[in-house]
Short mmCIF file of C-alpha atoms and ligand atoms in Angstrom, two decimals:
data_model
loop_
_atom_site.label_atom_id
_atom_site.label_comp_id
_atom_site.label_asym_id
_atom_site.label_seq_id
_atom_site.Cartn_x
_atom_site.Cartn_y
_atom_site.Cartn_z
CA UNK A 25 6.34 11.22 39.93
CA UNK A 26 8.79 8.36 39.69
CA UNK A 27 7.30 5.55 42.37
CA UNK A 28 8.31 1.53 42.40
CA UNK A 29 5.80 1.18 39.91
CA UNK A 30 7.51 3.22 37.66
CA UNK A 31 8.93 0.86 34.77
CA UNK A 32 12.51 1.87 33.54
CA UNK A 33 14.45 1.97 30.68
CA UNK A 34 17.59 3.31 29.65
CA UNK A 35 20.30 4.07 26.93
CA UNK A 36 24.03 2.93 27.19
CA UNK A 37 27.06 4.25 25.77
CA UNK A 38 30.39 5.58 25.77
CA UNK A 39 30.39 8.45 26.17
CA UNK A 40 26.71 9.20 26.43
CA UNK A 41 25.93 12.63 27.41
CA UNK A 42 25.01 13.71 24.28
CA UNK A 43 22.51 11.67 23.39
CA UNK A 44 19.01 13.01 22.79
CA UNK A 45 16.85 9.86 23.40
CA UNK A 46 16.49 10.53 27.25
CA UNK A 47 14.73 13.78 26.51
CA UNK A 48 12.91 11.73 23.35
CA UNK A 49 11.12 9.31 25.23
CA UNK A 50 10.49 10.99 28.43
CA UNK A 51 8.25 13.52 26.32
CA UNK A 52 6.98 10.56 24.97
CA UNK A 53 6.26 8.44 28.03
CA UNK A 54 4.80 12.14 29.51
CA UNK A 55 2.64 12.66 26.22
CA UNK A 56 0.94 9.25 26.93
CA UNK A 57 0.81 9.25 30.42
CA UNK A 58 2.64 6.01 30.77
CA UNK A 59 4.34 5.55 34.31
CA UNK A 60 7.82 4.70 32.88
CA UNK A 61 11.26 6.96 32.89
CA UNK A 62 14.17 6.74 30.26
CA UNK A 63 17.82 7.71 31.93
CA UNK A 64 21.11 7.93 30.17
CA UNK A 65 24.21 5.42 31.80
CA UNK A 66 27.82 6.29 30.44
CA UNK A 67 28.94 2.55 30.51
CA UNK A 68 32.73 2.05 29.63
CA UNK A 69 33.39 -0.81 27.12
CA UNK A 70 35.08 -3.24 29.92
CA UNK A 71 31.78 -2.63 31.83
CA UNK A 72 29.48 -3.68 29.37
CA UNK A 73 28.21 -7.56 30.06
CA UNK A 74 28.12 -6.22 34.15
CA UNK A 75 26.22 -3.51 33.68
CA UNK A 76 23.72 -5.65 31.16
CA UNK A 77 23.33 -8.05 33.75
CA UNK A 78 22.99 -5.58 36.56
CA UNK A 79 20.09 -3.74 34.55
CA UNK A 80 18.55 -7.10 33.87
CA UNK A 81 18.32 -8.11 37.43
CA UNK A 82 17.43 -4.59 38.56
CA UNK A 83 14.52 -5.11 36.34
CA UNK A 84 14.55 -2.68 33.93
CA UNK A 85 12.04 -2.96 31.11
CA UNK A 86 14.91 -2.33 28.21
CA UNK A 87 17.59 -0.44 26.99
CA UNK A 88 19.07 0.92 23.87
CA UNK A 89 22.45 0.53 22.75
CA UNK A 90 24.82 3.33 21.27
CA UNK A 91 28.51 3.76 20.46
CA UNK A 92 30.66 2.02 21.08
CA UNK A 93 28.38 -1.16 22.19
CA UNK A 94 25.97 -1.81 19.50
CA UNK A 95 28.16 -5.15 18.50
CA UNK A 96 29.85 -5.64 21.92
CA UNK A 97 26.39 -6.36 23.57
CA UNK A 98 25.76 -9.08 21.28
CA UNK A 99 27.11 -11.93 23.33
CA UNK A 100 25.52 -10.45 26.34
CA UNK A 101 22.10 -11.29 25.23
CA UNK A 102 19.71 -14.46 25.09
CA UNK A 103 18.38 -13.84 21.45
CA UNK A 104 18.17 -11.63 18.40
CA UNK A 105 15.30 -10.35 16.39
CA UNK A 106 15.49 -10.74 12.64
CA UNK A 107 16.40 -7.06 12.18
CA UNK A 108 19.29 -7.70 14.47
CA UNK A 109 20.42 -10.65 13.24
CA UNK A 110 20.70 -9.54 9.53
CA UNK A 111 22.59 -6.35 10.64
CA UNK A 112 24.70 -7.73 13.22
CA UNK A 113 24.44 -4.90 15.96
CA UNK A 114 21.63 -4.14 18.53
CA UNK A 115 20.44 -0.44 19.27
CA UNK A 116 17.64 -1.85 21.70
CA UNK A 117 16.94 -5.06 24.00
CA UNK A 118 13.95 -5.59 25.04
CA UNK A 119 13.68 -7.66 28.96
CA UNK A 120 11.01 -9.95 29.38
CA UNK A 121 9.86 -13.22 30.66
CA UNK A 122 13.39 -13.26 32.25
CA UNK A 123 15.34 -13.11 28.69
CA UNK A 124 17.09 -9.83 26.79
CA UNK A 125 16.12 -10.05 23.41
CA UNK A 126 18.35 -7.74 20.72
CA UNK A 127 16.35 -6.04 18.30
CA UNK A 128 17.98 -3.29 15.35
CA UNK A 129 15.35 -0.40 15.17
CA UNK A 130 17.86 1.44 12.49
CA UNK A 131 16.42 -0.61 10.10
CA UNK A 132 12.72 -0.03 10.62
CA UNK A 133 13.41 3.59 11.74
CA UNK A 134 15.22 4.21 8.23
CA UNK A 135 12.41 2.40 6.07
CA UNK A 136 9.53 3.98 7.53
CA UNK A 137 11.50 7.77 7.68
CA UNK A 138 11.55 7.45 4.24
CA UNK A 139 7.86 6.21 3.91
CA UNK A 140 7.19 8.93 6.17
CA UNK A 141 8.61 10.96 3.33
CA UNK A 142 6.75 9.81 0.83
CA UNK A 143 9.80 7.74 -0.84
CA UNK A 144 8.33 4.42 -1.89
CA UNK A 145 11.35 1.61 -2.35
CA UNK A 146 9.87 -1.56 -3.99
CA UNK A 147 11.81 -1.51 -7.55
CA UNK A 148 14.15 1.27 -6.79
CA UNK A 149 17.90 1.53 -7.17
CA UNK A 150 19.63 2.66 -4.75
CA UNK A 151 23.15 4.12 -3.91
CA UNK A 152 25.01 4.29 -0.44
CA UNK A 153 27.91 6.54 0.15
CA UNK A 154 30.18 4.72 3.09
CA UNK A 155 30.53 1.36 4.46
CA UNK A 156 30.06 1.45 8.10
CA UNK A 157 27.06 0.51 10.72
CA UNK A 158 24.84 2.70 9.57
CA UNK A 159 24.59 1.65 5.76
CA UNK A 160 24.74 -2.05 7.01
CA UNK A 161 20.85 -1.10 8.51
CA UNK A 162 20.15 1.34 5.51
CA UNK A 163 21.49 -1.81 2.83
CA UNK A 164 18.94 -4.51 4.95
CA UNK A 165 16.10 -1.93 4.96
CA UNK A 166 16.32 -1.70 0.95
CA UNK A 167 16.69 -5.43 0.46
CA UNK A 168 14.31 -6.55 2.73
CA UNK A 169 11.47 -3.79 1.24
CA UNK A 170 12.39 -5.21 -2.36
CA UNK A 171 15.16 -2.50 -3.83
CA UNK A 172 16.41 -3.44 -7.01
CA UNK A 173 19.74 -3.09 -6.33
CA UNK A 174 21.70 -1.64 -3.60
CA UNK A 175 25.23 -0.30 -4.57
CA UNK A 176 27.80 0.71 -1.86
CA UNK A 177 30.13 2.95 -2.25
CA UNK A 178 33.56 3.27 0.03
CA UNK A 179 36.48 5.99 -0.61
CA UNK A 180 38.36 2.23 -0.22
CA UNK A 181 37.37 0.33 -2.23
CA UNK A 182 38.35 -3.50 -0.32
CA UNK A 183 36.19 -2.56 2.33
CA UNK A 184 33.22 -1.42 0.02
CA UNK A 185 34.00 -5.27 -1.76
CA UNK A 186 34.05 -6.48 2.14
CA UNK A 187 30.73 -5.14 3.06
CA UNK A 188 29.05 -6.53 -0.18
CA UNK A 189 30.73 -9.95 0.49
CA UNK A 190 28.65 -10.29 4.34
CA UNK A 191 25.72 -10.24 2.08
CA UNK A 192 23.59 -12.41 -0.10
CA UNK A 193 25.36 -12.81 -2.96
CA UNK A 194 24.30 -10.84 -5.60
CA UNK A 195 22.47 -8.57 -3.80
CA UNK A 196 24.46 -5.58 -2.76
CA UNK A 197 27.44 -4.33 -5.22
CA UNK A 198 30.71 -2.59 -3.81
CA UNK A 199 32.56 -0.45 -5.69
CA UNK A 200 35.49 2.09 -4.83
CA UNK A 201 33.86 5.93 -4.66
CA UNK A 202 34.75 7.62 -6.63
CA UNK A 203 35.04 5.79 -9.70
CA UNK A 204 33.32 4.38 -13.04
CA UNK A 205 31.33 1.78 -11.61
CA UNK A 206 29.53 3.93 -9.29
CA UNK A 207 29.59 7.06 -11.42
CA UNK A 208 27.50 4.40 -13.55
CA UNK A 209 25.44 3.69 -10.85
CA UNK A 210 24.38 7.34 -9.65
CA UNK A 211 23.30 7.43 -13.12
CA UNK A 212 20.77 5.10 -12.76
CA UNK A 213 20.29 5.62 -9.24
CA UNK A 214 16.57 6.64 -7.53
CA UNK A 215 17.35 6.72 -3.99
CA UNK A 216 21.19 8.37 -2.51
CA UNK A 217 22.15 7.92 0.93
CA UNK A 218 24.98 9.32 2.70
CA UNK A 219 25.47 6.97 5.28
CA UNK A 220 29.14 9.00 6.14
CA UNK A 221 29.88 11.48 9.06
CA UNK A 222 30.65 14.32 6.54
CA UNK A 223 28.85 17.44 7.22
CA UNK A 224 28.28 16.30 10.55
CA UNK A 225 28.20 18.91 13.35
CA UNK A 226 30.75 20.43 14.30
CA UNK A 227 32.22 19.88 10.93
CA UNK A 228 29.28 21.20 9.39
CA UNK A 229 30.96 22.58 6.90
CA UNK A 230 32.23 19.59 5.19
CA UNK A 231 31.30 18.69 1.88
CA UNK A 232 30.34 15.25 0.71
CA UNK A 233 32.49 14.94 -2.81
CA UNK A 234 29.73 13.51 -4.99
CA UNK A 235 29.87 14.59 -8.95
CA UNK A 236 26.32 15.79 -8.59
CA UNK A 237 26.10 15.97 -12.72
CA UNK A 238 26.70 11.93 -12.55
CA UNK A 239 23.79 11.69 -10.68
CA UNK A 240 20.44 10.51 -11.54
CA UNK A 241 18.19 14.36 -11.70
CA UNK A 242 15.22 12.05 -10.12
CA UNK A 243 16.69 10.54 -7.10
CA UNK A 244 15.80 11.16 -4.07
CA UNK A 245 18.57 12.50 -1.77
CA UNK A 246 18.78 11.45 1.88
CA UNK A 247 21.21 11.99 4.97
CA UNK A 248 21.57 9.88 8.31
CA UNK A 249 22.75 13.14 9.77
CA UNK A 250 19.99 15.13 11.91
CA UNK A 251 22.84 17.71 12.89
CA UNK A 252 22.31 20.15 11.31
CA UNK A 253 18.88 19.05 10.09
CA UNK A 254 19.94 20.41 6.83
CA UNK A 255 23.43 18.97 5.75
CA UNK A 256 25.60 20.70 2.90
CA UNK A 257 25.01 17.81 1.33
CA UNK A 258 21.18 18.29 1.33
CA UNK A 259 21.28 21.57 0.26
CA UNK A 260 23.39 20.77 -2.75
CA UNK A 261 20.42 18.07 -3.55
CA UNK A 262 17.64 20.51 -3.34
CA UNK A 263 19.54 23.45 -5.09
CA UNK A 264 19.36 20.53 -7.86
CA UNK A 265 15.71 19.98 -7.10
CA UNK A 266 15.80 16.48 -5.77
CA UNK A 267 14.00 15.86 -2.86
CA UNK A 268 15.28 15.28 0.31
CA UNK A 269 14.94 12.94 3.43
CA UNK A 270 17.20 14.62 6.52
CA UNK A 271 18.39 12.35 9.33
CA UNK A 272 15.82 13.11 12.11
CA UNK A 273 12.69 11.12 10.72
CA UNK A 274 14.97 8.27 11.03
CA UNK A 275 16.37 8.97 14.67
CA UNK A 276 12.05 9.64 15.76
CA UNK A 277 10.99 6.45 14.01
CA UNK A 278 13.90 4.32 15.73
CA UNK A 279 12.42 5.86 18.75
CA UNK A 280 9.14 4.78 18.09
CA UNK A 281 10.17 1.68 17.02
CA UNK A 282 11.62 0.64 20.34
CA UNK A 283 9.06 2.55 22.46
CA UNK A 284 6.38 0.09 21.03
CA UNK A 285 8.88 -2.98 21.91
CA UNK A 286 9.23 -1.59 25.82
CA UNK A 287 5.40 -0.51 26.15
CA UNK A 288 3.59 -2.15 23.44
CA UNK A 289 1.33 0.93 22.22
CA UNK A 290 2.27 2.95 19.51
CA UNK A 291 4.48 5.83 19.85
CA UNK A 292 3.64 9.41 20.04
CA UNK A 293 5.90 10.55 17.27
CA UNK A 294 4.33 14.76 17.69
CA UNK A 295 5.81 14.49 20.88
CA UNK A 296 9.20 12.76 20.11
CA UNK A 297 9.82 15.27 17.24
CA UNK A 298 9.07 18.19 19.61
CA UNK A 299 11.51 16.95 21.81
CA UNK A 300 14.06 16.51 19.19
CA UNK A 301 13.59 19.98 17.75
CA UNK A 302 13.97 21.33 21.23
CA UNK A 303 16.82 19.17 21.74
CA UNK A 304 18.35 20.60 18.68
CA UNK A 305 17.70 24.22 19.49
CA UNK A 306 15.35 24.82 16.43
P1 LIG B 99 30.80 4.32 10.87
O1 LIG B 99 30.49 2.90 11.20
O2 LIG B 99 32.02 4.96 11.44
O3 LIG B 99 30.90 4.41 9.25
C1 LIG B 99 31.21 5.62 8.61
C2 LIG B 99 31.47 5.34 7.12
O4 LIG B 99 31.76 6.61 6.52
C3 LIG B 99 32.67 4.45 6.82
O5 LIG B 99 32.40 3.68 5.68
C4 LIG B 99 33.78 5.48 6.54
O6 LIG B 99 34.81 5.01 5.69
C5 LIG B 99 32.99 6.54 5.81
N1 LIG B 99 33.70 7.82 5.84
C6 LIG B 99 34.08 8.52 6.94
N2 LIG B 99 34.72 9.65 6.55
C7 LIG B 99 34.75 9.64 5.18
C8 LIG B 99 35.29 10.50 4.20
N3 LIG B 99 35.95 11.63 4.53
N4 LIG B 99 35.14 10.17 2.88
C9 LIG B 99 34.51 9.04 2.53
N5 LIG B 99 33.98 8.16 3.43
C10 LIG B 99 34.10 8.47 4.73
O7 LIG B 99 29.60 5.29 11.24
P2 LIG B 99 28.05 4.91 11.33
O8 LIG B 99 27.73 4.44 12.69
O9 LIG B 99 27.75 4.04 10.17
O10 LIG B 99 27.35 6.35 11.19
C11 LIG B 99 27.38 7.06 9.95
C12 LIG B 99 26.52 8.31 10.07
O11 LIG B 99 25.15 7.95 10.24
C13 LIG B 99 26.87 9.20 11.26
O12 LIG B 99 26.81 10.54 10.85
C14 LIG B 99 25.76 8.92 12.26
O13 LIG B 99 25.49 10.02 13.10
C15 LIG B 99 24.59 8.66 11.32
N6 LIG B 99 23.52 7.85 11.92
C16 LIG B 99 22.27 8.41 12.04
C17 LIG B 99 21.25 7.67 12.58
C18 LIG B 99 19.88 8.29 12.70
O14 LIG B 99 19.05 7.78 13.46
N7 LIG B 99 19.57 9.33 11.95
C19 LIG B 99 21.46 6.35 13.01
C20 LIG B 99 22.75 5.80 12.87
C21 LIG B 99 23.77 6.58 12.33
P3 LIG B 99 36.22 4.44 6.29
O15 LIG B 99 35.90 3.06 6.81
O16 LIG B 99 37.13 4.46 5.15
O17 LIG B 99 36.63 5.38 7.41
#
């Protein structure tokens, strides 16, 4: 029963009625028996810093960011968390003490997914396909857990060199995909990521064009996407026998991630999965 005791917490975005983290971390905060409740707000772009402020002062307990505002809220906030810092884009802020702290639980949630997985990433080289928000978290996870080299791959190949360039230099390589440097690099490649909408539901159909014979017969193969749970481009992978890594461990562990910021226990990922699989229809 929701009470004034009951702490609150909710996820923006534009539009918002798709997303599955209400129904995520209500099982969640039900599994535990914590006295909190997670509701979705469809908050345009020009609303953004008012409705920030309004939740703030209305004392909710955090919030997580999606499309279009996980750069927008930046300036609405008092500090960022490493994760969010590196990346440049907040999924959750944490309220507390009177501050909203900015935290990026992509990062963590992709890292430990693959962990999860049984994917170790100390040593390993690694291949992105796409330049966008997504591989930004993906590229930090792999540097910061000690990759040997992170390659990036864009269908343009300026914006690929542009993505490297907000990095470290040295540590992440662009190249135009496809083409020779990163046919060179699938070769050597352990860990491929498509970090692209392609295959994405409704356009589930859609097929990543990767020269699967250029590709490293070891890697292991892994999709963002959680809908479908298995992409085309998944099943390609295992048809070839690489093991895969689908886009839902990630979604759960981001989940979990901020859950822990907002209630400071660990997160009861059984619950959170069930969700999600219900959530999905399987
Ligand atoms: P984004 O910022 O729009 O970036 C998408 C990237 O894909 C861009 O580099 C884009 O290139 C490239 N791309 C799009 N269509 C392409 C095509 N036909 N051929 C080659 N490249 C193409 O999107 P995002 O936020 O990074 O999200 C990417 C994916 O990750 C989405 O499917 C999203 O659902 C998923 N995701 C999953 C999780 C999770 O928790 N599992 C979390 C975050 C994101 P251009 O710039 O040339 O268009």
């Amino acid at each position: 029963m929701i009470t004034g005791k009951t702490k609150v917490a909710a996820v923006i975005g534009w539009p918002v009625e798709h997303s599955l983290s209400p129904a995520i971390h209500n099982a969640a905060f039900a599994a535990a028996g914590l006295d909190y409740v997670y509701i979705p707000l469809a908050v345009p772009p020009g609303a953004l810093a008012a409705a920030v402020a309004g939740l703030r002062a209305a004392g909710f307990v955090g919030i997580n960011a999606t499309l279009p505002h996980k750069v927008a809220i930046v300036p609405c906030l008092d500090a960022l968390d490493r994760s969010a810092e590196l990346i440049g884009a907040v999924n959750t802020v944490v309220f507390a003490d009177g501050r909203a702290i900015g935290h990026n639980t992509d990062l963590a949630g992709f890292v430990n997914s693959l962990s999860a997985a049984g994917v170790a990433i100390a040593g390993r080289r690694t291949v992105l396909l796409g330049a966008g928000g997504a591989a930004r978290a993906v590229a930090w996870g792999f540097l910061e857990h000690g990759a040997a080299a992170v390659t990036v791959g864009a269908r343009d190949a300026a914006k690929a060199a542009a993505f490297a360039a907000t990095f470290p230099a040295g540590a992440v390589t662009g190249c135009g995909w496809p083409g020779e440097a990163f046919a060179a690099a699938l070769g050597d490649c352990d860990i491929l990521v498509n970090c692209t909408p392609l295959g994405m539901h409704p356009r589930s159909n859609e097929e990543v064009p990767l020269d699967w014979a250029a590709l490293n017969p070891g890697a292991a193969v892994c999709d963002l996407i959680y809908t479908p749970p298995l992409t085309t481009f998944l099943a390609r992978a295992r048809e070839r026998g690489h093991l895969t890594v689908g886009g839902a461990g990630m979604l759960i562990e981001q989940g979990a991630a901020a859950y822990t910021l907002w209630t400071g226990v660990e997160a009861p990922r059984e619950a959170m999965r069930a969700a999600l699989d219900k959530g999905l229809g399987k």
